[in-house]
Each structure stands twice: as structure tokens, then as C-alpha cells.
Short mmCIF file of N, CA and C in Angstrom, two decimals:
data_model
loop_
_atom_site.label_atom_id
_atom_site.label_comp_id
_atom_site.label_asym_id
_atom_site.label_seq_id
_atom_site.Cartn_x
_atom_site.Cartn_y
_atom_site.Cartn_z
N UNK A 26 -13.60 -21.22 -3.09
CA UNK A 26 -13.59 -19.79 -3.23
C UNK A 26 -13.00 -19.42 -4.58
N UNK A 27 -13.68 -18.84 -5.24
CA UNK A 27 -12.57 -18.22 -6.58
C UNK A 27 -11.41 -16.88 -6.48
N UNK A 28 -10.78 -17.35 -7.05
CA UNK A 28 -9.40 -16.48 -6.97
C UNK A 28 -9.46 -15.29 -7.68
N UNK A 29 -10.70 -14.69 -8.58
CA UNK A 29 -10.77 -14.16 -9.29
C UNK A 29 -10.93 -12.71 -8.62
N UNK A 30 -10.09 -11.94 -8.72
CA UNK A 30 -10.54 -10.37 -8.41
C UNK A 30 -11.79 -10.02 -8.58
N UNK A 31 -12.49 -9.14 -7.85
CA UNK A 31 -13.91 -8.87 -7.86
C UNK A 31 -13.22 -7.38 -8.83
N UNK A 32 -12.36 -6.71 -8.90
CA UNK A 32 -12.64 -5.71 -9.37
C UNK A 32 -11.54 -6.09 -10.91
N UNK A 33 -11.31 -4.82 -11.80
CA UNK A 33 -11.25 -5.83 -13.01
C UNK A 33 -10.03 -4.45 -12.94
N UNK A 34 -9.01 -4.81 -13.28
CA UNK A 34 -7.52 -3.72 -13.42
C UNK A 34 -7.63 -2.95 -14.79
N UNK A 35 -7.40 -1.38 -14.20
CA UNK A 35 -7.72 -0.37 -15.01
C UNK A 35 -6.80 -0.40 -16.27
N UNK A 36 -7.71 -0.12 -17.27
CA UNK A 36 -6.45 -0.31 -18.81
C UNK A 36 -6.04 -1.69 -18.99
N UNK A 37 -6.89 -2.81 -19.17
CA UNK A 37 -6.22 -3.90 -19.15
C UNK A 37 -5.09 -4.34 -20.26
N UNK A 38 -4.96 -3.12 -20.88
CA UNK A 38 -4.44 -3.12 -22.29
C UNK A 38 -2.80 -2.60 -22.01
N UNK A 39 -2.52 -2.14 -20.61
CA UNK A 39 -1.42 -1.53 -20.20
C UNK A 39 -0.28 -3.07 -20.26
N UNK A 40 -0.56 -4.13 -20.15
CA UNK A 40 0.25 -5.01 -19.97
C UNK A 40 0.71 -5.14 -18.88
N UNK A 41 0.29 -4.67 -17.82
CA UNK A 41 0.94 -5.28 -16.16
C UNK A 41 0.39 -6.15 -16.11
N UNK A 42 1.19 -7.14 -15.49
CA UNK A 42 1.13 -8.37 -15.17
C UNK A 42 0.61 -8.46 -13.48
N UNK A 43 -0.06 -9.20 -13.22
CA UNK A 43 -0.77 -9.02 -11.85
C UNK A 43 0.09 -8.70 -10.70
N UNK A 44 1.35 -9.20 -11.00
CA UNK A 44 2.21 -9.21 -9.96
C UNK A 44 2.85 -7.73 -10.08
N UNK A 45 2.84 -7.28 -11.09
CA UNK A 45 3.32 -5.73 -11.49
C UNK A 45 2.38 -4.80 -10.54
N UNK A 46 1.01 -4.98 -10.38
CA UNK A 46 0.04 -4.21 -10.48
C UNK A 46 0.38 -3.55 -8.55
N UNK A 47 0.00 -2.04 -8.50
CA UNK A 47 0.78 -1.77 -7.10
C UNK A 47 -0.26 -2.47 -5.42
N UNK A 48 -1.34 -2.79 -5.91
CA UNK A 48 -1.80 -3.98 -5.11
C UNK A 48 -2.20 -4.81 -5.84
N UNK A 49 -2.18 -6.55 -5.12
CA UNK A 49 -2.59 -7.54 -5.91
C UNK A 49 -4.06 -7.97 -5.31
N UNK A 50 -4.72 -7.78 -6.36
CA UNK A 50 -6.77 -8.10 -6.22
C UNK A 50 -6.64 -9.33 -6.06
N UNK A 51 -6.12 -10.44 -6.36
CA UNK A 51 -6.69 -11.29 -6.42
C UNK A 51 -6.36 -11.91 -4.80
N UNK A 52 -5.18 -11.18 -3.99
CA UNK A 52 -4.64 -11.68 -2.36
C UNK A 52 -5.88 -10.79 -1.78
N UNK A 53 -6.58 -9.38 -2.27
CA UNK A 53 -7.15 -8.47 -1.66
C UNK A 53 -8.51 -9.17 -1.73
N UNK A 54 -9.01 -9.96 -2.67
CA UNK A 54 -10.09 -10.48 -2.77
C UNK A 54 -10.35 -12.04 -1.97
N UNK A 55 -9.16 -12.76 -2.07
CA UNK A 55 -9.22 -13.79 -0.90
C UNK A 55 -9.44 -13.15 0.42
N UNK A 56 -8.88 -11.77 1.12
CA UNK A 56 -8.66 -11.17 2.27
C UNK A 56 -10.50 -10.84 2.63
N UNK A 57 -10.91 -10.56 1.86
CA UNK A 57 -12.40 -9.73 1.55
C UNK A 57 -13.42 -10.44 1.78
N UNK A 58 -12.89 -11.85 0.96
CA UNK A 58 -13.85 -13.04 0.56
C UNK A 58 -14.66 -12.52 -0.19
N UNK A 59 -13.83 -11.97 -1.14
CA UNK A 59 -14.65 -11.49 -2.51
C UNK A 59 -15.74 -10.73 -2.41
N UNK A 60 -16.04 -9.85 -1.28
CA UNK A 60 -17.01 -8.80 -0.76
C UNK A 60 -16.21 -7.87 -1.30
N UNK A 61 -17.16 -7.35 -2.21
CA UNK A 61 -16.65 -6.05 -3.44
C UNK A 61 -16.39 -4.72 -2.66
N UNK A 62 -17.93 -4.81 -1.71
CA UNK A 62 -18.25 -3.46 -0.46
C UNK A 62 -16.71 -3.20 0.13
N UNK A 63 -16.60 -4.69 1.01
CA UNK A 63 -15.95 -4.74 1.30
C UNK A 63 -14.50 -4.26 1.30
N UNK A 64 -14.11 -4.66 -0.23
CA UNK A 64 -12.85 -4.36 -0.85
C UNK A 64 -12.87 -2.92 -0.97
N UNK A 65 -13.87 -2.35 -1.24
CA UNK A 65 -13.87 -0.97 -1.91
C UNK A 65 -13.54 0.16 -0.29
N UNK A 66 -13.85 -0.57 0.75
CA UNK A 66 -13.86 0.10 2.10
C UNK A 66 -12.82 -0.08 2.28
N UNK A 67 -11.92 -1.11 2.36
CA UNK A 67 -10.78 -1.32 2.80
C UNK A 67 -10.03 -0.28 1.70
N UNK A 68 -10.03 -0.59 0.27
CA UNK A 68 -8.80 0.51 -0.08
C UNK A 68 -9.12 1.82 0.08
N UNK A 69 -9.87 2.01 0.18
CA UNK A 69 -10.45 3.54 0.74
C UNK A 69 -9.53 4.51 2.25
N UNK A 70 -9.85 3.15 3.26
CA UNK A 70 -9.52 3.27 3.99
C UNK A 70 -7.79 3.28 4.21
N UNK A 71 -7.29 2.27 3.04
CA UNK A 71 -5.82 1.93 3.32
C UNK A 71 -4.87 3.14 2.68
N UNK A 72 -5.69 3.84 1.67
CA UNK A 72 -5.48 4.63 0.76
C UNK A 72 -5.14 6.15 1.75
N UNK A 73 -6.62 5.96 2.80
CA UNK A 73 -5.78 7.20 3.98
C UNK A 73 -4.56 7.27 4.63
N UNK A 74 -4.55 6.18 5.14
CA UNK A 74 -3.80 5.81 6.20
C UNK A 74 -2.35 6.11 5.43
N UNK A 75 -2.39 5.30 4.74
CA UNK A 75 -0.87 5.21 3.61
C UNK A 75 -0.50 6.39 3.83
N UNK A 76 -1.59 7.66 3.32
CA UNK A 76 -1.36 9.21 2.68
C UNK A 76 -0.59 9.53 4.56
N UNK A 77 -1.47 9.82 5.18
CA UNK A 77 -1.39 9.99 6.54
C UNK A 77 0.15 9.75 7.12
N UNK A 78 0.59 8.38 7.11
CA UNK A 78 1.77 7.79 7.82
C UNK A 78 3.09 7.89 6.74
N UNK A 79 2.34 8.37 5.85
CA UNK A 79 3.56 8.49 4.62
C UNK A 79 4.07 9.94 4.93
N UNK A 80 3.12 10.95 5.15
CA UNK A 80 3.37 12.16 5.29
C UNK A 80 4.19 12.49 7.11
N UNK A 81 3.69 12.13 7.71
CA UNK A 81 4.30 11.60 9.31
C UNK A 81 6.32 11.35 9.22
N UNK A 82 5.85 9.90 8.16
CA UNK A 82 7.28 9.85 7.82
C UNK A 82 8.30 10.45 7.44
N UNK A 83 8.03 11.27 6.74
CA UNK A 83 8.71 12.32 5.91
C UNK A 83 9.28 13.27 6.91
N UNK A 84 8.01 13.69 7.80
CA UNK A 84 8.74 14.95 8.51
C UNK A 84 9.13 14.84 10.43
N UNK A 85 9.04 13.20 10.08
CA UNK A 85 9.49 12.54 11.62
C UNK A 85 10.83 12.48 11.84
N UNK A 86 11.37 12.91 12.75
CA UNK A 86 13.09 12.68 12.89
C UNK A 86 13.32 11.90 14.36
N UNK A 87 12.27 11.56 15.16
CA UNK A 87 12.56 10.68 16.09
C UNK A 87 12.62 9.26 15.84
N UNK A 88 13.87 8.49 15.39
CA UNK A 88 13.36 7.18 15.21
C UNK A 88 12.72 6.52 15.23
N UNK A 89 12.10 6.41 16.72
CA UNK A 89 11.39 5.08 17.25
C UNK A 89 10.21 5.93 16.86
N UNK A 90 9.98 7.01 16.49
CA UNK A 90 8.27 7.22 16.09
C UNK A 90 8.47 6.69 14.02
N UNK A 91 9.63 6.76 13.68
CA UNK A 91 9.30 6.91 12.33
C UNK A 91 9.44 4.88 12.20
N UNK A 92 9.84 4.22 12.82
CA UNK A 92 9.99 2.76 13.06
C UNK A 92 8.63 2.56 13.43
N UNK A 93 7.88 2.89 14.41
CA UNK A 93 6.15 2.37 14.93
C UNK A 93 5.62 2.76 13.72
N UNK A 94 5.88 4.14 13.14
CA UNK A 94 4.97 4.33 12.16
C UNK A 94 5.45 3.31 10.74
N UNK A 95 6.37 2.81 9.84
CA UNK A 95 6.66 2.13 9.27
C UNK A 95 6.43 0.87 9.76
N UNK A 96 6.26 -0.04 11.04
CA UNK A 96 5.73 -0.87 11.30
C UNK A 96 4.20 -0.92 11.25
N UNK A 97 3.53 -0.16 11.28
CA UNK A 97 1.85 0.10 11.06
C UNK A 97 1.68 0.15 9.72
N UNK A 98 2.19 0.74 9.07
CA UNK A 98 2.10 0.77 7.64
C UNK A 98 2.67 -0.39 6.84
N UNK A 99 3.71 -1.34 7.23
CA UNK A 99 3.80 -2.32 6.88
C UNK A 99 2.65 -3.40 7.16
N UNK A 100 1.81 -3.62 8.21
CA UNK A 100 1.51 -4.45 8.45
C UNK A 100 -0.01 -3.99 7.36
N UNK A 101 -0.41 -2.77 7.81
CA UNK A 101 -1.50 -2.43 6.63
C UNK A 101 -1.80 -3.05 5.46
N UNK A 102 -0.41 -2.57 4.68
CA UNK A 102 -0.15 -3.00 3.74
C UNK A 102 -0.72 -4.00 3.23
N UNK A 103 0.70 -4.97 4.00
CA UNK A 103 0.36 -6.32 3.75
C UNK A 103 -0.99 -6.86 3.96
N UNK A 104 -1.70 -6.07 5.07
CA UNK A 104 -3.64 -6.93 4.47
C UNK A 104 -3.55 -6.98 3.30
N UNK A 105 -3.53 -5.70 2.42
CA UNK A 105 -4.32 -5.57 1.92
C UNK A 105 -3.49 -5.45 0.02
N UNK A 106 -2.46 -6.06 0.14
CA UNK A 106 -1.65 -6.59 -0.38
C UNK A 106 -1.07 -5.33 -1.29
N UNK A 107 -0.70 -4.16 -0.84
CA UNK A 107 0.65 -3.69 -1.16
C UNK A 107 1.78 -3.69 -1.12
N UNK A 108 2.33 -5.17 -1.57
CA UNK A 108 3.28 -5.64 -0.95
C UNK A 108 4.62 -4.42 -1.50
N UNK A 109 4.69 -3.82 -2.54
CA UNK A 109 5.70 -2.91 -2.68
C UNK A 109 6.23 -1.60 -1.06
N UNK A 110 4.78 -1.28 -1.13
CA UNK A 110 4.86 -0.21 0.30
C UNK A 110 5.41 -1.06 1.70
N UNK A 111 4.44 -2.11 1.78
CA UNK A 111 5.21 -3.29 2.96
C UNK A 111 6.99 -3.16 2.92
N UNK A 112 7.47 -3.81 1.58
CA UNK A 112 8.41 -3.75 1.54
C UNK A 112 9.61 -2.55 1.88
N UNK A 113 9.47 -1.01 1.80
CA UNK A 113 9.41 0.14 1.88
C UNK A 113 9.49 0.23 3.15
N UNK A 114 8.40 -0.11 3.70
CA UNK A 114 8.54 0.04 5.39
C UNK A 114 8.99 -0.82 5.76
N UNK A 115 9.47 -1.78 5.56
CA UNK A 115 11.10 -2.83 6.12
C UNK A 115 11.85 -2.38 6.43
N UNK A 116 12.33 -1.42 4.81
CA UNK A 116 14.19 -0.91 4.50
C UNK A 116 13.52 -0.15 5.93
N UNK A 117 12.60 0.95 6.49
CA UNK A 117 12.60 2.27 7.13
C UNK A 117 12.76 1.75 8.42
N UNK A 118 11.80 0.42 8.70
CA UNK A 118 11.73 -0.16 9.98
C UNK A 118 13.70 -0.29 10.49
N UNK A 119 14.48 -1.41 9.42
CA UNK A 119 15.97 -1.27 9.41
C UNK A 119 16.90 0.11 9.50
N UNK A 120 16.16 0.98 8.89
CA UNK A 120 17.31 2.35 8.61
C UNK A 120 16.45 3.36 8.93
N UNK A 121 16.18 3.71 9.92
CA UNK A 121 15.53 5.05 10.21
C UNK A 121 15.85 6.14 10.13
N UNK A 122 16.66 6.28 10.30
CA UNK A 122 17.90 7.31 10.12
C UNK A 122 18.20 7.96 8.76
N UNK A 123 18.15 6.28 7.54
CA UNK A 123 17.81 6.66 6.30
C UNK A 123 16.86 7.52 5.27
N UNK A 124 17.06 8.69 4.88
CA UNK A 124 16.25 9.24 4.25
C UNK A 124 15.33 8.28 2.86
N UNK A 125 16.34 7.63 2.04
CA UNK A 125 16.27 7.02 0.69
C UNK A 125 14.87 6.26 0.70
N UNK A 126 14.66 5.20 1.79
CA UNK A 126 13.95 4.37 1.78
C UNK A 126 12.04 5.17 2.03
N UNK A 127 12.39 6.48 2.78
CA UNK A 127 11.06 6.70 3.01
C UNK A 127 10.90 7.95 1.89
N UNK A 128 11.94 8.31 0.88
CA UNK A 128 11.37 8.95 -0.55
C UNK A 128 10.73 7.56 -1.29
N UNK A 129 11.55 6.74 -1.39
CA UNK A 129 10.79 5.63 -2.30
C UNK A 129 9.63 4.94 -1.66
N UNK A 130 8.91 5.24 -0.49
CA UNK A 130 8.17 4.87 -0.21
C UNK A 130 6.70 5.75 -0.38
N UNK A 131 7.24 7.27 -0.40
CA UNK A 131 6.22 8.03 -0.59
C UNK A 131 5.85 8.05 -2.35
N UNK A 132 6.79 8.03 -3.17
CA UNK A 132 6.53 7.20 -4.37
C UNK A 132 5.73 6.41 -4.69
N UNK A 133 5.75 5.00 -3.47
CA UNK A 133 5.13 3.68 -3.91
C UNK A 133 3.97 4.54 -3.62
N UNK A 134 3.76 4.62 -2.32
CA UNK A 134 1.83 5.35 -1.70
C UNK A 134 1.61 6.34 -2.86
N UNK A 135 1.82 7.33 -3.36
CA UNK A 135 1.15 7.80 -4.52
C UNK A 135 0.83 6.63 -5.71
N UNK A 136 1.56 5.63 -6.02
CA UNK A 136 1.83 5.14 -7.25
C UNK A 136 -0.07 3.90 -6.54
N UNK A 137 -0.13 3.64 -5.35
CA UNK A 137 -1.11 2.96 -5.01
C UNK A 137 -2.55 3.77 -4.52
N UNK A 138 -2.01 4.75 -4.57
CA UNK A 138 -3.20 5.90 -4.26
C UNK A 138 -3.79 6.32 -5.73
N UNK A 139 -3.09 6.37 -7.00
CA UNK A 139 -3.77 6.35 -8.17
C UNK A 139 -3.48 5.51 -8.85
N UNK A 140 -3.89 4.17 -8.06
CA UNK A 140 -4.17 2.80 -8.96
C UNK A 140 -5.72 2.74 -7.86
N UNK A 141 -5.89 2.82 -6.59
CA UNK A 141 -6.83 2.59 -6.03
C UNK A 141 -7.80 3.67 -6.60
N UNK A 142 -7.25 4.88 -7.01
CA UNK A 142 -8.32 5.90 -7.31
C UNK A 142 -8.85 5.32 -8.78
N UNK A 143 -7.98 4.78 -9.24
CA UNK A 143 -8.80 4.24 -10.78
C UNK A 143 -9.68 3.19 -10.70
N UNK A 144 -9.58 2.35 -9.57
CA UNK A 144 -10.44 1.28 -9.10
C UNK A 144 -11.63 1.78 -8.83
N UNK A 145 -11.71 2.66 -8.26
CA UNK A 145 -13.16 3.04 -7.30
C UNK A 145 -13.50 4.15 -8.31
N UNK A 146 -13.59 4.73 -9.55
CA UNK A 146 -13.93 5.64 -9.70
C UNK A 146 -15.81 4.98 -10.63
#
């Protein structure tokens, strides 16, 4: 199988380093099996969800709903290799209670919502 991202990172001239980049193509393209369609459905799709459970988060104050929802969104994620947001919904899964972790998380989901929007355009 080649490891090679099917899609090619916007501005390659920006200097992020793959591991910088707020999902990694080349884990998203093993996940895909390098089905471009594919790829392009999934961040589409992950790109809602994120927006969706990010916004949930924000204005959830029952723990155990803002924990299921940070556990769904972690696991998302990680398909589809946002590992920054994954990470995000850890600290929230641990500290629910914590405000900090689900501002920096609504951060990451924008920061992957216009890296995916530069992908697909």
C-alpha cells in the first residue's frame, strides 16, 4: 500500500511538517485505503460532527452528557486522524467540570474545519 496522501497539503510552502498539519493524510489515507471519494466523505462528514459536538460541549453542564459527548468525538477523531481534537477530548473526558479544555478544543475543531475546508475546495 503506499503511504502517500491522496490529497496534497494546502500551501506546501507554509512549512508544516506532517505531524504539525491539524489531521495527518497520510494515517487518513491508510484508514481510506487511499480512496480519495472516500477520504473526501469522511472529512466532510467528520468536519460536521466535530462542529456539532463541539458546540453541544460548550453549552452542556451535565457531566456525563459532556463526557459521552467528548468520548464520541474522541474516538471520531482518532479515525480519522485528528489526533490534536482526540487529545482535547481526553483532558474533557478527565475534567468535565473543566471549562479550559473544551475552549481549546473548540479552537482545535475550527483550526481542522479550515484545514479540511482547504482540502476539498
Amino acid at each position: 500500500m503506499n503511504d502517500t496522501p491522496v490529497f496534497a497539503p494546502p500551501d506546501s510552502g507554509s512549512g508544516l511538517r506532517s505531524e504539525e498539519r491539524p489531521v495527518d493524510l497520510v494515517f487518513l489515507a491508510r484508514q481510506t485505503g487511499g480512496d480519495r471519494a472516500l477520504e473526501e466523505e469522511v472529512l466532510r462528514l467528520f468536519s460536521k460532527q466535530a462542529t456539532v459536538l463541539g458546540n453541544e460541549l460548550r453549552s452542556q453542564q451535565d457531566e456525563d452528557a459532556r463526557r459521552r459527548n467528548a468520548h464520541t468525538l474522541k474516538g471520531a477523531a482518532r479515525a480519522v486522524g485528528a489526533f490534536g481534537i482526540a487529545e482535547c477530548a481526553v483532558r474533557i473526558e478527565t475534567e468535565p467540570d473543566n471549562p479550559a479544555p473544551v475552549t481549546e478544543l473548540l479552537r482545535e475543531v475550527e483550526a481542522v474545519r479550515d484545514y479540511i475546508e482547504s482540502l476539498l475546495r
